[in-house]
JSON list of C-alpha atoms in Angstrom, two decimals:
[
{"chain": "A", "resi": 21, "resn": "MET", "atom": "CA", "xyz": [-173.59, -123.14, 21.65]},
{"chain": "A", "resi": 22, "resn": "GLU", "atom": "CA", "xyz": [-173.48, -122.66, 25.38]},
{"chain": "A", "resi": 23, "resn": "ALA", "atom": "CA", "xyz": [-170.68, -123.29, 27.88]},
{"chain": "A", "resi": 24, "resn": "LYS", "atom": "CA", "xyz": [-170.49, -122.89, 31.63]},
{"chain": "A", "resi": 25, "resn": "ALA", "atom": "CA", "xyz": [-167.75, -122.37, 34.23]},
{"chain": "A", "resi": 26, "resn": "SER", "atom": "CA", "xyz": [-167.91, -121.93, 37.97]},
{"chain": "A", "resi": 27, "resn": "ALA", "atom": "CA", "xyz": [-165.56, -121.29, 40.86]},
{"chain": "A", "resi": 28, "resn": "ARG", "atom": "CA", "xyz": [-166.58, -122.35, 44.31]},
{"chain": "A", "resi": 29, "resn": "TYR", "atom": "CA", "xyz": [-165.45, -121.30, 47.78]},
{"chain": "A", "resi": 30, "resn": "LEU", "atom": "CA", "xyz": [-163.79, -118.07, 46.64]},
{"chain": "A", "resi": 31, "resn": "ARG", "atom": "CA", "xyz": [-162.53, -116.01, 49.56]},
{"chain": "A", "resi": 32, "resn": "VAL", "atom": "CA", "xyz": [-164.35, -112.86, 48.53]},
{"chain": "A", "resi": 33, "resn": "THR", "atom": "CA", "xyz": [-167.65, -111.66, 49.94]},
{"chain": "A", "resi": 34, "resn": "PRO", "atom": "CA", "xyz": [-170.67, -112.24, 47.70]},
{"chain": "A", "resi": 35, "resn": "MET", "atom": "CA", "xyz": [-171.65, -108.56, 47.80]},
{"chain": "A", "resi": 36, "resn": "LYS", "atom": "CA", "xyz": [-168.25, -107.48, 46.44]},
{"chain": "A", "resi": 37, "resn": "ALA", "atom": "CA", "xyz": [-168.24, -110.23, 43.82]},
{"chain": "A", "resi": 38, "resn": "ARG", "atom": "CA", "xyz": [-171.75, -109.25, 42.64]},
{"chain": "A", "resi": 39, "resn": "ARG", "atom": "CA", "xyz": [-170.56, -105.68, 42.01]},
{"chain": "A", "resi": 40, "resn": "VAL", "atom": "CA", "xyz": [-167.90, -107.03, 39.65]},
{"chain": "A", "resi": 41, "resn": "VAL", "atom": "CA", "xyz": [-170.20, -109.55, 37.93]},
{"chain": "A", "resi": 42, "resn": "ASP", "atom": "CA", "xyz": [-172.75, -106.80, 37.30]},
{"chain": "A", "resi": 43, "resn": "LEU", "atom": "CA", "xyz": [-170.12, -104.95, 35.25]},
{"chain": "A", "resi": 44, "resn": "VAL", "atom": "CA", "xyz": [-169.87, -107.72, 32.65]},
{"chain": "A", "resi": 45, "resn": "ARG", "atom": "CA", "xyz": [-173.30, -109.39, 32.59]},
{"chain": "A", "resi": 46, "resn": "GLY", "atom": "CA", "xyz": [-174.70, -109.37, 29.03]},
{"chain": "A", "resi": 47, "resn": "LYS", "atom": "CA", "xyz": [-171.48, -108.11, 27.43]},
{"chain": "A", "resi": 48, "resn": "GLN", "atom": "CA", "xyz": [-169.44, -109.74, 24.70]},
{"chain": "A", "resi": 49, "resn": "ALA", "atom": "CA", "xyz": [-166.88, -112.20, 26.15]},
{"chain": "A", "resi": 50, "resn": "THR", "atom": "CA", "xyz": [-163.76, -110.44, 24.82]},
{"chain": "A", "resi": 51, "resn": "GLU", "atom": "CA", "xyz": [-165.06, -107.07, 26.02]},
{"chain": "A", "resi": 52, "resn": "ALA", "atom": "CA", "xyz": [-165.85, -108.55, 29.45]},
{"chain": "A", "resi": 53, "resn": "LEU", "atom": "CA", "xyz": [-162.31, -109.94, 29.76]},
{"chain": "A", "resi": 54, "resn": "ALA", "atom": "CA", "xyz": [-160.88, -106.51, 28.93]},
{"chain": "A", "resi": 55, "resn": "ILE", "atom": "CA", "xyz": [-163.11, -104.82, 31.51]},
{"chain": "A", "resi": 56, "resn": "LEU", "atom": "CA", "xyz": [-162.17, -107.33, 34.21]},
{"chain": "A", "resi": 57, "resn": "LYS", "atom": "CA", "xyz": [-158.46, -107.12, 33.44]},
{"chain": "A", "resi": 58, "resn": "PHE", "atom": "CA", "xyz": [-158.37, -103.42, 34.26]},
{"chain": "A", "resi": 59, "resn": "ALA", "atom": "CA", "xyz": [-161.04, -103.27, 36.98]},
{"chain": "A", "resi": 60, "resn": "GLN", "atom": "CA", "xyz": [-159.82, -101.95, 40.32]},
{"chain": "A", "resi": 61, "resn": "GLN", "atom": "CA", "xyz": [-161.86, -104.29, 42.53]},
{"chain": "A", "resi": 62, "resn": "GLY", "atom": "CA", "xyz": [-160.11, -107.20, 44.19]},
{"chain": "A", "resi": 63, "resn": "ALA", "atom": "CA", "xyz": [-162.83, -109.62, 43.10]},
{"chain": "A", "resi": 64, "resn": "SER", "atom": "CA", "xyz": [-162.15, -108.90, 39.42]},
{"chain": "A", "resi": 65, "resn": "GLU", "atom": "CA", "xyz": [-159.22, -111.36, 39.23]},
{"chain": "A", "resi": 66, "resn": "PRO", "atom": "CA", "xyz": [-161.18, -114.51, 40.23]},
{"chain": "A", "resi": 67, "resn": "VAL", "atom": "CA", "xyz": [-164.16, -113.44, 38.08]},
{"chain": "A", "resi": 68, "resn": "TYR", "atom": "CA", "xyz": [-161.74, -112.91, 35.15]},
{"chain": "A", "resi": 69, "resn": "LYS", "atom": "CA", "xyz": [-160.51, -116.47, 35.58]},
{"chain": "A", "resi": 70, "resn": "VAL", "atom": "CA", "xyz": [-164.06, -117.85, 35.59]},
{"chain": "A", "resi": 71, "resn": "VAL", "atom": "CA", "xyz": [-165.00, -115.94, 32.40]},
{"chain": "A", "resi": 72, "resn": "ALA", "atom": "CA", "xyz": [-161.77, -117.07, 30.68]},
{"chain": "A", "resi": 73, "resn": "SER", "atom": "CA", "xyz": [-162.50, -120.66, 31.72]},
{"chain": "A", "resi": 74, "resn": "ALA", "atom": "CA", "xyz": [-166.03, -120.44, 30.30]},
{"chain": "A", "resi": 75, "resn": "VAL", "atom": "CA", "xyz": [-164.62, -119.20, 26.97]},
{"chain": "A", "resi": 76, "resn": "ASP", "atom": "CA", "xyz": [-162.11, -122.06, 26.92]},
{"chain": "A", "resi": 77, "resn": "ASN", "atom": "CA", "xyz": [-164.89, -124.53, 27.75]},
{"chain": "A", "resi": 78, "resn": "ALA", "atom": "CA", "xyz": [-166.86, -123.20, 24.76]},
{"chain": "A", "resi": 79, "resn": "ARG", "atom": "CA", "xyz": [-163.79, -123.63, 22.53]},
{"chain": "A", "resi": 80, "resn": "GLN", "atom": "CA", "xyz": [-163.32, -127.24, 23.67]},
{"chain": "A", "resi": 81, "resn": "LYS", "atom": "CA", "xyz": [-167.03, -127.99, 23.24]},
{"chain": "A", "resi": 82, "resn": "ALA", "atom": "CA", "xyz": [-166.93, -126.63, 19.67]},
{"chain": "A", "resi": 83, "resn": "ASP", "atom": "CA", "xyz": [-163.89, -128.77, 18.88]},
{"chain": "A", "resi": 84, "resn": "ARG", "atom": "CA", "xyz": [-165.59, -131.91, 20.24]},
{"chain": "A", "resi": 85, "resn": "GLU", "atom": "CA", "xyz": [-168.76, -131.29, 18.25]},
{"chain": "A", "resi": 86, "resn": "GLY", "atom": "CA", "xyz": [-166.90, -130.22, 15.09]},
{"chain": "A", "resi": 87, "resn": "LEU", "atom": "CA", "xyz": [-168.41, -126.73, 15.00]},
{"chain": "A", "resi": 88, "resn": "SER", "atom": "CA", "xyz": [-166.69, -123.54, 13.96]},
{"chain": "A", "resi": 89, "resn": "PHE", "atom": "CA", "xyz": [-165.61, -121.39, 16.89]},
{"chain": "A", "resi": 90, "resn": "LYS", "atom": "CA", "xyz": [-165.42, -117.61, 16.86]},
{"chain": "A", "resi": 91, "resn": "GLU", "atom": "CA", "xyz": [-164.64, -116.00, 20.18]},
{"chain": "A", "resi": 92, "resn": "ASP", "atom": "CA", "xyz": [-166.10, -112.69, 18.97]},
{"chain": "A", "resi": 93, "resn": "GLU", "atom": "CA", "xyz": [-169.60, -114.26, 18.80]},
{"chain": "A", "resi": 94, "resn": "LEU", "atom": "CA", "xyz": [-169.65, -115.29, 22.46]},
{"chain": "A", "resi": 95, "resn": "PHE", "atom": "CA", "xyz": [-171.43, -113.18, 25.05]},
{"chain": "A", "resi": 96, "resn": "ILE", "atom": "CA", "xyz": [-172.14, -113.66, 28.73]},
{"chain": "A", "resi": 97, "resn": "SER", "atom": "CA", "xyz": [-175.70, -114.94, 28.86]},
{"chain": "A", "resi": 98, "resn": "GLU", "atom": "CA", "xyz": [-175.77, -115.66, 32.60]},
{"chain": "A", "resi": 99, "resn": "ALA", "atom": "CA", "xyz": [-173.54, -114.62, 35.47]},
{"chain": "A", "resi": 100, "resn": "PHE", "atom": "CA", "xyz": [-174.40, -114.91, 39.11]},
{"chain": "A", "resi": 101, "resn": "VAL", "atom": "CA", "xyz": [-172.82, -115.13, 42.55]},
{"chain": "A", "resi": 102, "resn": "ASP", "atom": "CA", "xyz": [-174.16, -117.36, 45.30]},
{"chain": "A", "resi": 103, "resn": "GLU", "atom": "CA", "xyz": [-173.16, -117.25, 48.93]},
{"chain": "A", "resi": 104, "resn": "GLY", "atom": "CA", "xyz": [-170.88, -120.04, 50.12]},
{"chain": "A", "resi": 105, "resn": "PRO", "atom": "CA", "xyz": [-170.21, -121.19, 53.67]},
{"chain": "A", "resi": 106, "resn": "THR", "atom": "CA", "xyz": [-169.08, -118.62, 56.21]},
{"chain": "A", "resi": 107, "resn": "MET", "atom": "CA", "xyz": [-166.03, -119.31, 58.34]},
{"chain": "A", "resi": 108, "resn": "LYS", "atom": "CA", "xyz": [-166.51, -118.01, 61.87]},
{"chain": "A", "resi": 109, "resn": "ARG", "atom": "CA", "xyz": [-163.53, -116.72, 63.83]},
{"chain": "A", "resi": 110, "resn": "TYR", "atom": "CA", "xyz": [-163.26, -114.89, 67.14]},
{"chain": "A", "resi": 111, "resn": "GLN", "atom": "CA", "xyz": [-161.14, -111.90, 68.08]},
{"chain": "A", "resi": 112, "resn": "PRO", "atom": "CA", "xyz": [-160.45, -110.98, 71.69]},
{"chain": "A", "resi": 113, "resn": "ARG", "atom": "CA", "xyz": [-161.82, -107.65, 72.87]},
{"chain": "A", "resi": 114, "resn": "ALA", "atom": "CA", "xyz": [-161.59, -105.59, 76.02]},
{"chain": "A", "resi": 115, "resn": "GLN", "atom": "CA", "xyz": [-162.67, -106.91, 79.43]},
{"chain": "A", "resi": 116, "resn": "GLY", "atom": "CA", "xyz": [-162.62, -110.57, 78.42]},
{"chain": "A", "resi": 117, "resn": "ARG", "atom": "CA", "xyz": [-165.18, -110.28, 75.65]},
{"chain": "A", "resi": 118, "resn": "ALA", "atom": "CA", "xyz": [-164.97, -111.95, 72.25]},
{"chain": "A", "resi": 119, "resn": "PHE", "atom": "CA", "xyz": [-165.92, -110.43, 68.90]},
{"chain": "A", "resi": 120, "resn": "GLN", "atom": "CA", "xyz": [-167.08, -112.66, 66.04]},
{"chain": "A", "resi": 121, "resn": "ILE", "atom": "CA", "xyz": [-165.48, -112.26, 62.62]},
{"chain": "A", "resi": 122, "resn": "ARG", "atom": "CA", "xyz": [-167.31, -113.71, 59.61]},
{"chain": "A", "resi": 123, "resn": "LYS", "atom": "CA", "xyz": [-165.10, -114.71, 56.68]},
{"chain": "A", "resi": 124, "resn": "ARG", "atom": "CA", "xyz": [-167.54, -115.08, 53.82]},
{"chain": "A", "resi": 125, "resn": "THR", "atom": "CA", "xyz": [-167.07, -117.15, 50.67]},
{"chain": "A", "resi": 126, "resn": "SER", "atom": "CA", "xyz": [-168.69, -117.06, 47.22]},
{"chain": "A", "resi": 127, "resn": "HIS", "atom": "CA", "xyz": [-169.64, -119.39, 44.40]},
{"chain": "A", "resi": 128, "resn": "VAL", "atom": "CA", "xyz": [-169.32, -117.61, 41.01]},
{"chain": "A", "resi": 129, "resn": "THR", "atom": "CA", "xyz": [-170.99, -119.09, 37.91]},
{"chain": "A", "resi": 130, "resn": "VAL", "atom": "CA", "xyz": [-170.68, -117.75, 34.35]},
{"chain": "A", "resi": 131, "resn": "VAL", "atom": "CA", "xyz": [-172.48, -119.05, 31.24]},
{"chain": "A", "resi": 132, "resn": "VAL", "atom": "CA", "xyz": [-171.37, -117.92, 27.78]},
{"chain": "A", "resi": 133, "resn": "ALA", "atom": "CA", "xyz": [-173.43, -118.48, 24.64]},
{"chain": "A", "resi": 134, "resn": "THR", "atom": "CA", "xyz": [-173.57, -117.50, 20.99]},
{"chain": "A", "resi": 135, "resn": "GLU", "atom": "CA", "xyz": [-176.27, -115.31, 19.46]},
{"chain": "A", "resi": 136, "resn": "GLU", "atom": "CA", "xyz": [-178.23, -118.33, 18.10]},
{"chain": "A", "resi": 137, "resn": "GLU", "atom": "CA", "xyz": [-178.79, -119.54, 21.68]},
{"chain": "A", "resi": 138, "resn": "LYS", "atom": "CA", "xyz": [-180.10, -116.13, 22.67]},
{"chain": "A", "resi": 139, "resn": "GLY", "atom": "CA", "xyz": [-182.52, -116.02, 19.75]},
{"chain": "A", "resi": 140, "resn": "GLY", "atom": "CA", "xyz": [-183.76, -119.57, 20.39]},
{"chain": "A", "resi": 141, "resn": "THR", "atom": "CA", "xyz": [-184.52, -119.09, 24.08]},
{"chain": "A", "resi": 142, "resn": "ASN", "atom": "CA", "xyz": [-186.26, -115.69, 23.97]}
]
């Protein structure tokens, strides 16, 4: 079984979000949630919410299809961060100049799967 969750337009830079996603890629879902809960990075909170949402989506999918659901069997099969639109702002500088500030956004996507899915695709 495979389930997906994504969060779009997060106000965190993609580079910082990728550092957090790299911590949990390929790990078991419960272990990944524990890692993200205690991670020091600011991007860990929105990534935690996306992983938790993917686990809940898997639970709902199993209920719809009448399958047994064990959260311990789920692992993060895919996790990636794409760059979203950049908001451009200007800050005044000395002698009438303007300095551009780029406020970057991210799209985070997490896919969780069970071990059967991993064995079937590889």
